PDB file of C-alpha atoms in Angstrom:
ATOM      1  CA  UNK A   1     126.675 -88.380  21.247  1.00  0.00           C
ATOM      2  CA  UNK A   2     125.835 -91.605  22.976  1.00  0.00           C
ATOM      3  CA  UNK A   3     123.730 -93.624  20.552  1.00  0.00           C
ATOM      4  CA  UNK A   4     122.472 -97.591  21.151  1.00  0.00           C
ATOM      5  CA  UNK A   5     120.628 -99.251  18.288  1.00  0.00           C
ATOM      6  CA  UNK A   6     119.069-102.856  18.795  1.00  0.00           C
ATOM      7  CA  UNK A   7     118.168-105.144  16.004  1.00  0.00           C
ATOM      8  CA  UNK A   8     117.290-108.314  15.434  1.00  0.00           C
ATOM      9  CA  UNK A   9     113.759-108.781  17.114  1.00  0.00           C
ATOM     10  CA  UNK A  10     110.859-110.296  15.345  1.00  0.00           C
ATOM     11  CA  UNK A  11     107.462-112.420  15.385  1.00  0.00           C
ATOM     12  CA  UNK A  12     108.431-116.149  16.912  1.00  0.00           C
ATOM     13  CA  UNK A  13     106.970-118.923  17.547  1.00  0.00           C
ATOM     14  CA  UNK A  14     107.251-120.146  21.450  1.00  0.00           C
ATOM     15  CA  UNK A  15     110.011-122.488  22.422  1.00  0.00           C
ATOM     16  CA  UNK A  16     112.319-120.972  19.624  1.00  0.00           C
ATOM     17  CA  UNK A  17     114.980-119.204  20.007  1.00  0.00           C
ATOM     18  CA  UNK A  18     116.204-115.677  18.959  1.00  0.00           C
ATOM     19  CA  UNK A  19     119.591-112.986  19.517  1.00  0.00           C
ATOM     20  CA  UNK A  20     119.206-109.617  20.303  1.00  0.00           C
ATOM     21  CA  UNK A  21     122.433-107.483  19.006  1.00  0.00           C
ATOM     22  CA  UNK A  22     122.797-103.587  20.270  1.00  0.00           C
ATOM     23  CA  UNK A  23     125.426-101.536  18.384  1.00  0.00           C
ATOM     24  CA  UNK A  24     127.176 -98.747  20.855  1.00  0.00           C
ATOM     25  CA  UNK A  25     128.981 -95.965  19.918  1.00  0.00           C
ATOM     26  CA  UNK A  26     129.796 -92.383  21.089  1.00  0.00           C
ATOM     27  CA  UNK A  27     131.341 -93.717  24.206  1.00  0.00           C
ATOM     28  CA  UNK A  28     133.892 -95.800  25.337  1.00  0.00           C
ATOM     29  CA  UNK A  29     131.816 -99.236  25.542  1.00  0.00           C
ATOM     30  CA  UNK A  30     134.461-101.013  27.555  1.00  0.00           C
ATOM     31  CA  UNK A  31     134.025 -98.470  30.321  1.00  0.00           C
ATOM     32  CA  UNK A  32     130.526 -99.820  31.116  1.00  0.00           C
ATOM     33  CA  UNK A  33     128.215-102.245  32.207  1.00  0.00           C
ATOM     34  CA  UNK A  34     125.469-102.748  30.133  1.00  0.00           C
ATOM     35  CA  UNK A  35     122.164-104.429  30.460  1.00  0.00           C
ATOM     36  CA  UNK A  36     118.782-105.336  29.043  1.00  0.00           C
ATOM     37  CA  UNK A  37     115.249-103.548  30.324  1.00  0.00           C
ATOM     38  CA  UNK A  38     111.730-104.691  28.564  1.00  0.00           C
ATOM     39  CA  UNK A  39     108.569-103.086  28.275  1.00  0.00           C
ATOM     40  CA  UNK A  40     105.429-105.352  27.835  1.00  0.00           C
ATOM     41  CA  UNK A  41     102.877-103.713  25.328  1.00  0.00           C
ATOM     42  CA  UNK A  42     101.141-101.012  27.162  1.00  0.00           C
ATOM     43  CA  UNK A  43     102.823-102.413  30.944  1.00  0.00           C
ATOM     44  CA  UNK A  44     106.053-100.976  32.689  1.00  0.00           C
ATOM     45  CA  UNK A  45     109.589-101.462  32.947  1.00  0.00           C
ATOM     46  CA  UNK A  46     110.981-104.690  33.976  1.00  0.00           C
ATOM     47  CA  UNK A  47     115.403-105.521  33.991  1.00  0.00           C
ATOM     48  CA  UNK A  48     116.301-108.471  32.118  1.00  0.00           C
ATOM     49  CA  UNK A  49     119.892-109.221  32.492  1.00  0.00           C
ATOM     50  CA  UNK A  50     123.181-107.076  32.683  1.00  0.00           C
ATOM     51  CA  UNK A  51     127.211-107.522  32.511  1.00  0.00           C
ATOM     52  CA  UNK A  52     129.749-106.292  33.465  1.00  0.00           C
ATOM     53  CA  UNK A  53     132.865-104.079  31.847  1.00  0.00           C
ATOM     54  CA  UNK A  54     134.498-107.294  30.133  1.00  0.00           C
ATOM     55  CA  UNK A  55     131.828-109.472  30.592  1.00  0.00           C
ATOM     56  CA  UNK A  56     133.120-111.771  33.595  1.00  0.00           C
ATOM     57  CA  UNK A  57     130.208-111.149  35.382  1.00  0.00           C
ATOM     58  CA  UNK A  58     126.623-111.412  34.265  1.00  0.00           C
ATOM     59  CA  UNK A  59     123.038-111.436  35.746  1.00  0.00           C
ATOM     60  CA  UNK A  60     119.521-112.410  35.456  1.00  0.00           C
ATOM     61  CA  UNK A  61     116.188-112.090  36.596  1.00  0.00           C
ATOM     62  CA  UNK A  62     114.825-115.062  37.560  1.00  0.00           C
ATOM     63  CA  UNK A  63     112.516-115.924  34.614  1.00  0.00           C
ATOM     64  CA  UNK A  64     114.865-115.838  32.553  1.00  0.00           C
ATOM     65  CA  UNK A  65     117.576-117.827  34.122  1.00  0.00           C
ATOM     66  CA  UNK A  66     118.757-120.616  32.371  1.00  0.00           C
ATOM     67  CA  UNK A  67     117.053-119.352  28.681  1.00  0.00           C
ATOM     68  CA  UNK A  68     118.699-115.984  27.993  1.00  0.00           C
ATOM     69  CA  UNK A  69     122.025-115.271  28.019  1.00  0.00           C
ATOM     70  CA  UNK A  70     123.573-111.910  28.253  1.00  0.00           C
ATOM     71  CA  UNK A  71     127.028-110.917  26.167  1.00  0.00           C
ATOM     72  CA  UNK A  72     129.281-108.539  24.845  1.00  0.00           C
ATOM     73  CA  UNK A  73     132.002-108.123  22.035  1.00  0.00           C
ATOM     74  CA  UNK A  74     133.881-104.871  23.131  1.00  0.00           C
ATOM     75  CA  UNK A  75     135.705-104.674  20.128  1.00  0.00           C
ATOM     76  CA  UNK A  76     132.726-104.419  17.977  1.00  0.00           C
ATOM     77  CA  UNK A  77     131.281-102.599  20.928  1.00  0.00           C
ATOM     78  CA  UNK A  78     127.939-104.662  20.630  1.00  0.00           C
ATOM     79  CA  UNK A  79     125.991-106.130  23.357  1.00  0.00           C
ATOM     80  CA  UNK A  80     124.077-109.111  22.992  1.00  0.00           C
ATOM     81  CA  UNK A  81     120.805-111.004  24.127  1.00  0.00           C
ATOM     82  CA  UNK A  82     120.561-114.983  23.282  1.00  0.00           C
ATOM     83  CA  UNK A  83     116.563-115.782  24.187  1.00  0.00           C
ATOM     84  CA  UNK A  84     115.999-119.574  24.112  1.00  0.00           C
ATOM     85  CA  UNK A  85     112.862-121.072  25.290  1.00  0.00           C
ATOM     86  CA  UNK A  86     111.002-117.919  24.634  1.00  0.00           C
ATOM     87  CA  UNK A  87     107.451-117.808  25.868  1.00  0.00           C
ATOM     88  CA  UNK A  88     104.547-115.279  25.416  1.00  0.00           C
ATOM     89  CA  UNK A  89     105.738-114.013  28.344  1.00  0.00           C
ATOM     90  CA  UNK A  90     108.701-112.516  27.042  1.00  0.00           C
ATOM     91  CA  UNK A  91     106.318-110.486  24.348  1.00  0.00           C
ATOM     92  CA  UNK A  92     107.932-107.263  25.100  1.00  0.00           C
ATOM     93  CA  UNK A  93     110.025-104.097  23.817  1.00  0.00           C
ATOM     94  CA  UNK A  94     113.631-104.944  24.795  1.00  0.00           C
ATOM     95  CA  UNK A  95     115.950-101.963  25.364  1.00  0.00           C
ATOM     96  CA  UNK A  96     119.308-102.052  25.644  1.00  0.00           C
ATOM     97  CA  UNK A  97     120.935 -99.328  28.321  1.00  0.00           C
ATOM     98  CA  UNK A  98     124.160 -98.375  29.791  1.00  0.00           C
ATOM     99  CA  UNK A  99     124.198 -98.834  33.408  1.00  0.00           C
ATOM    100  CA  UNK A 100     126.020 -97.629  36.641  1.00  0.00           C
ATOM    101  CA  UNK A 101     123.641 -97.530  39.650  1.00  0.00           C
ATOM    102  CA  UNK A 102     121.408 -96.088  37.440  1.00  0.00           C
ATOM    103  CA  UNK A 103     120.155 -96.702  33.489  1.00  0.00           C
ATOM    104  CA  UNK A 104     121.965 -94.043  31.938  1.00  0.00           C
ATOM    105  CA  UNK A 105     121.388 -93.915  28.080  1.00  0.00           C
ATOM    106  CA  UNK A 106     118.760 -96.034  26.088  1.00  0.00           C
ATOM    107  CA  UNK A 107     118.394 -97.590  22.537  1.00  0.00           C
ATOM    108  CA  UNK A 108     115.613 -97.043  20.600  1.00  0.00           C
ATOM    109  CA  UNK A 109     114.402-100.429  21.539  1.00  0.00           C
ATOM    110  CA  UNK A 110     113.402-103.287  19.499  1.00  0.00           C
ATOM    111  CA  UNK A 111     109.893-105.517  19.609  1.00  0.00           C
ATOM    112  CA  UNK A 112     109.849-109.225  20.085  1.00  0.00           C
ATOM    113  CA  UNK A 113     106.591-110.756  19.918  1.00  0.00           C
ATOM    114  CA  UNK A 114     106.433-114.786  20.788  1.00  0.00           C
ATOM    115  CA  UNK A 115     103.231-116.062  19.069  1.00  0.00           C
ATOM    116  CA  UNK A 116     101.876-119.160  17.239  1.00  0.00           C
TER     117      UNK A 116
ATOM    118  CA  UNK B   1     111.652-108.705  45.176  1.00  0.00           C
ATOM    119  CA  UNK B   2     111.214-105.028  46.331  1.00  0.00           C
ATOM    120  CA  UNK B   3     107.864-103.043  45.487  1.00  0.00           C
ATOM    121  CA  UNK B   4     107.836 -99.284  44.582  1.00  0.00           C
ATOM    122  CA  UNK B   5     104.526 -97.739  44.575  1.00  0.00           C
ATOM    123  CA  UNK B   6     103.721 -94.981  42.476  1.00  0.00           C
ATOM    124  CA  UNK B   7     100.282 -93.231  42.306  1.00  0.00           C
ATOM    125  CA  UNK B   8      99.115 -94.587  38.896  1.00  0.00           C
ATOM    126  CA  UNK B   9      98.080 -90.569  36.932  1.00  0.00           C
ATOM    127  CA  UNK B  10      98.134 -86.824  38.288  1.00  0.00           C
ATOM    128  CA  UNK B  11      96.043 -84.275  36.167  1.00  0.00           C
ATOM    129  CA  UNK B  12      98.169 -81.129  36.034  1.00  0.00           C
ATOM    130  CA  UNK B  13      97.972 -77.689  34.601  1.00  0.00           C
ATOM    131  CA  UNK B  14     101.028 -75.888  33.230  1.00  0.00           C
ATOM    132  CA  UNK B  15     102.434 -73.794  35.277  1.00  0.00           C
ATOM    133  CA  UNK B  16     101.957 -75.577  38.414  1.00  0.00           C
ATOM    134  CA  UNK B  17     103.723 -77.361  40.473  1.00  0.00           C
ATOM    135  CA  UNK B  18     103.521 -81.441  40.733  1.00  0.00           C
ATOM    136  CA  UNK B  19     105.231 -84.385  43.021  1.00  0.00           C
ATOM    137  CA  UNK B  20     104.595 -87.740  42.220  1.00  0.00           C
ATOM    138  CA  UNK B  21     105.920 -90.014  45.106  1.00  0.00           C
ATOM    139  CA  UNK B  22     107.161 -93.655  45.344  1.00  0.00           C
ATOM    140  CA  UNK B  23     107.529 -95.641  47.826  1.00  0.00           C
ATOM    141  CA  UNK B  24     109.288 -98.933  48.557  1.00  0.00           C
ATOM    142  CA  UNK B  25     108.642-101.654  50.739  1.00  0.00           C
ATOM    143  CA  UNK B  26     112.162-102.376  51.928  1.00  0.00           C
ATOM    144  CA  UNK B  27     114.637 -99.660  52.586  1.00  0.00           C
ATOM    145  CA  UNK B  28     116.666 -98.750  49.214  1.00  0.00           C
ATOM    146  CA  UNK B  29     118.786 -96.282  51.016  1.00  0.00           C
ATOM    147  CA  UNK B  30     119.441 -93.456  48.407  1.00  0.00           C
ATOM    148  CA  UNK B  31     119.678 -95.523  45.521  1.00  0.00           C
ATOM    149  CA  UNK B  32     116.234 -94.322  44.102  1.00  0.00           C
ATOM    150  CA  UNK B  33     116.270 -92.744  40.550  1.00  0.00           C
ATOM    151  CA  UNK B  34     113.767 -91.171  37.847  1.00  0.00           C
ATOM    152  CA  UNK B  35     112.920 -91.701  34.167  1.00  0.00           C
ATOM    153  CA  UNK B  36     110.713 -89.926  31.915  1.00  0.00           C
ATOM    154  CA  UNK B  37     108.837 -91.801  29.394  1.00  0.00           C
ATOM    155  CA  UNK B  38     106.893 -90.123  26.313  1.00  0.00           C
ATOM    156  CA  UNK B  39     104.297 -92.274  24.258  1.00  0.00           C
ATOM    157  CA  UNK B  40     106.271 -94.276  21.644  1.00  0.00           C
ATOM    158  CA  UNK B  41     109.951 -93.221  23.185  1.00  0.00           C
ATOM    159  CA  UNK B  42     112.715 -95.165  25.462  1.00  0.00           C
ATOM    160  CA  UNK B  43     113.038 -94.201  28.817  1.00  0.00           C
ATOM    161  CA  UNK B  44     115.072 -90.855  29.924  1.00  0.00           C
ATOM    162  CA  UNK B  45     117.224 -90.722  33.349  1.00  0.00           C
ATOM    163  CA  UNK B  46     115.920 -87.567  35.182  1.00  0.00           C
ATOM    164  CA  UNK B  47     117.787 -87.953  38.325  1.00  0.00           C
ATOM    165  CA  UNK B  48     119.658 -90.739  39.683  1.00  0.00           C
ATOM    166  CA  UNK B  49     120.678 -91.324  43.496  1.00  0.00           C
ATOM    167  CA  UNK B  50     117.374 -89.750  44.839  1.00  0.00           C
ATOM    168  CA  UNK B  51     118.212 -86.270  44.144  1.00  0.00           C
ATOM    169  CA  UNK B  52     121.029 -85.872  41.637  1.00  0.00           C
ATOM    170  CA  UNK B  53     120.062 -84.307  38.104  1.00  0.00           C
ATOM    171  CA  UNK B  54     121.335 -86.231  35.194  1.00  0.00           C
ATOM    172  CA  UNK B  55     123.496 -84.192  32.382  1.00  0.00           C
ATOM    173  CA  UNK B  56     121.343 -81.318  30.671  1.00  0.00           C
ATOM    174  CA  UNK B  57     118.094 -82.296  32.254  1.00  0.00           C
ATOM    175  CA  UNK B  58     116.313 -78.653  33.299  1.00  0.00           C
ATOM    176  CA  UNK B  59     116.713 -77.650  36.681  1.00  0.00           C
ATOM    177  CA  UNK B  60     112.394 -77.437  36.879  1.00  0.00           C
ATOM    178  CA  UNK B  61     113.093 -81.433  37.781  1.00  0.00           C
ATOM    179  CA  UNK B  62     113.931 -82.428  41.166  1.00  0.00           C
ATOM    180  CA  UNK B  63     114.518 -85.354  43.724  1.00  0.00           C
ATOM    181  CA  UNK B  64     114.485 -85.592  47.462  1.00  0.00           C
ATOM    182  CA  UNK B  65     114.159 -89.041  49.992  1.00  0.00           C
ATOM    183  CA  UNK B  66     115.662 -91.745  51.129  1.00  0.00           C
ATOM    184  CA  UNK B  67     115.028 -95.333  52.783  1.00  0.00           C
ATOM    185  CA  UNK B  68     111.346 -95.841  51.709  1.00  0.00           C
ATOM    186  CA  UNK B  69     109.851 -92.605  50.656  1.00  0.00           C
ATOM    187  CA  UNK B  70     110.619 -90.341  47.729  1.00  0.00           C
ATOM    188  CA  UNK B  71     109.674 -87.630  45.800  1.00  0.00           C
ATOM    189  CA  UNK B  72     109.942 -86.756  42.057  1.00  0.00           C
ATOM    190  CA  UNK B  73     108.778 -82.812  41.545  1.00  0.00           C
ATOM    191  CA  UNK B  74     108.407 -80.615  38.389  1.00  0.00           C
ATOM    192  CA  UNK B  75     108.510 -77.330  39.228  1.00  0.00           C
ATOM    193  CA  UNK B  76     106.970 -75.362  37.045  1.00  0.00           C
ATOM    194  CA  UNK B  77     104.976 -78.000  34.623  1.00  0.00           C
ATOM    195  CA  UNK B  78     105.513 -77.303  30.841  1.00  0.00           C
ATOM    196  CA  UNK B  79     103.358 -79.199  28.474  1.00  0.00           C
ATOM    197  CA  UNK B  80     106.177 -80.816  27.214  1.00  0.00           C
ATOM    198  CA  UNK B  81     106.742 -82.700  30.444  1.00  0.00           C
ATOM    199  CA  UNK B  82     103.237 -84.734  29.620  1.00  0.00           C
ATOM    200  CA  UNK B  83     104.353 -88.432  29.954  1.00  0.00           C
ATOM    201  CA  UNK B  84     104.771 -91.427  32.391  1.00  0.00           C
ATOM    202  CA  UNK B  85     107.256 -91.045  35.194  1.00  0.00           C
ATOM    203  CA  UNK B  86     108.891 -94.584  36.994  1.00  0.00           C
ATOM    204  CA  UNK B  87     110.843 -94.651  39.484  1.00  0.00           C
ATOM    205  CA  UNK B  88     113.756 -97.286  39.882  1.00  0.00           C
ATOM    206  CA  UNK B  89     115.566 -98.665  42.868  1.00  0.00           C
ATOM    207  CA  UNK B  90     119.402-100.254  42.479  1.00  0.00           C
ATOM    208  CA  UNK B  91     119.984-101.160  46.167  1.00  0.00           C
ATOM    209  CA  UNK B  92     118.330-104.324  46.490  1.00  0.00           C
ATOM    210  CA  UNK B  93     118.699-106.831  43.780  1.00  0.00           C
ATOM    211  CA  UNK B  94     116.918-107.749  41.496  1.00  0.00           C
ATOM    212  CA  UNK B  95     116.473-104.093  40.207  1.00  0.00           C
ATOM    213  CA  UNK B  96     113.104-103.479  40.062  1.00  0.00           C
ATOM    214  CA  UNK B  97     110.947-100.330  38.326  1.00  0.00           C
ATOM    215  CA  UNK B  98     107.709 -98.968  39.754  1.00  0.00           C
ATOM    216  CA  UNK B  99     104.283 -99.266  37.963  1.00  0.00           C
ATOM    217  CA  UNK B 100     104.861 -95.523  36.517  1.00  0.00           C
ATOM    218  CA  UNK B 101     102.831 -92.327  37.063  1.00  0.00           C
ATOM    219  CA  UNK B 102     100.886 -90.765  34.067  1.00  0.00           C
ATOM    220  CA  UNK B 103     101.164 -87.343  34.213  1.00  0.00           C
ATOM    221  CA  UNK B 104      97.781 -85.762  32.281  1.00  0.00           C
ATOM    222  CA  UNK B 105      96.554 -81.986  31.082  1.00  0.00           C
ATOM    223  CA  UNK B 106      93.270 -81.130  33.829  1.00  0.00           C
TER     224      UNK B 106
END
């Protein structure tokens, strides 16, 4: 069974920083991409970020260009999700998914709220 | 970036039949797919690729279109199946999601 679990979101103040882990297992996590998808509190879906199988290739949505940073350690088979700069903006539910064309399986996802 | 429109909530009885519809404002070819979301849950893929179920989703589920104008149907509703729909579209980048369609008891 395919199973994703985030931790490692939180309350933060803006302009700090904080790293998103996702532990994988029940599937081979080198086979995949992988990406992040957030959900603002009571809005829609929105992609964040993805990479690819052995993380060469990674890439962002605009507003986060430049402060997040997308990663992978395939022999822990755990994604990753640096978020520098963070603003309320980024106030959201991040999920981390497996992707092809499509968002196959989803973690639980984890909150990150960016307050004063 | 491209824009899916969904109808924002359908009232639905079970038993019937229901199609929620999205449409983009670019072409996205067939690269369209479905997700069902339940109050306090992730996100499930329904179909992917317009009209292709994803592993042990029912058969009641279905997806037809292409270029800009697609349709999600649930066929016959169950209760169960009360929850927000999005669409997605792959084809152009950056990804982008639709605004969702609540699906509601009448």
């Amino acid at each position: 069974e395919v199973q994703l679990v985030e931790s490692g979101g939180g309350l933060v103040q803006p302009g700090r920083s904080l790293k998103l882990s996702c532990a994988a297992s029940g599937f081979t996590f080198s086979d995949y991409y992988m990406a992040w998808v957030r959900q603002a509190p009571t809005k829609g879906l929105e992609w964040v970020a993805s990479i690819s199988y052995d993380g060469g290739s990674t890439y962002y949505r605009d507003s986060v260009k430049g402060r997040f940073t997308i990663s992978r350690d395939n022999a822990k088979s755990s994604l990753y999700l640096q978020m520098d700069s963070l603003r309320s903006e980024d106030t959201a539910t991040y999920y981390c998914t497996t992707t092809s064309l499509q968002f196959d399986y989803w973690g639980q996802g984890v909150m990150v709220t960016v307050s004063s | 970036d491209t824009v899916l429109t969904q109808s924002p909530a359908l009232a639905v009885s079970p038993g019937e039949r229901v199609t929620i519809s999205c449409r983009a404002s670019e072409s996205v070819s067939t690269l369209m797919h479905w997700y069902q979301q339940k109050p306090g849950q992730q996100p499930k893929l329904l179909i992917y690729k317009a009209s292709n179920l994803a592993s042990g989703v029912p058969a009641r589920f279905s997806g037809s279109g292409s270029g800009t104008d697609f349709t999600f149907t649930i066929d016959p509703v169950e209760a169960d199946d009360i929850a927000t729909y999005y669409c997605h579209q792959s084809w152009n980048s950056p990804d982008t999601f639709g605004a969702g369609t609540k699906l509601e008891l009448k």
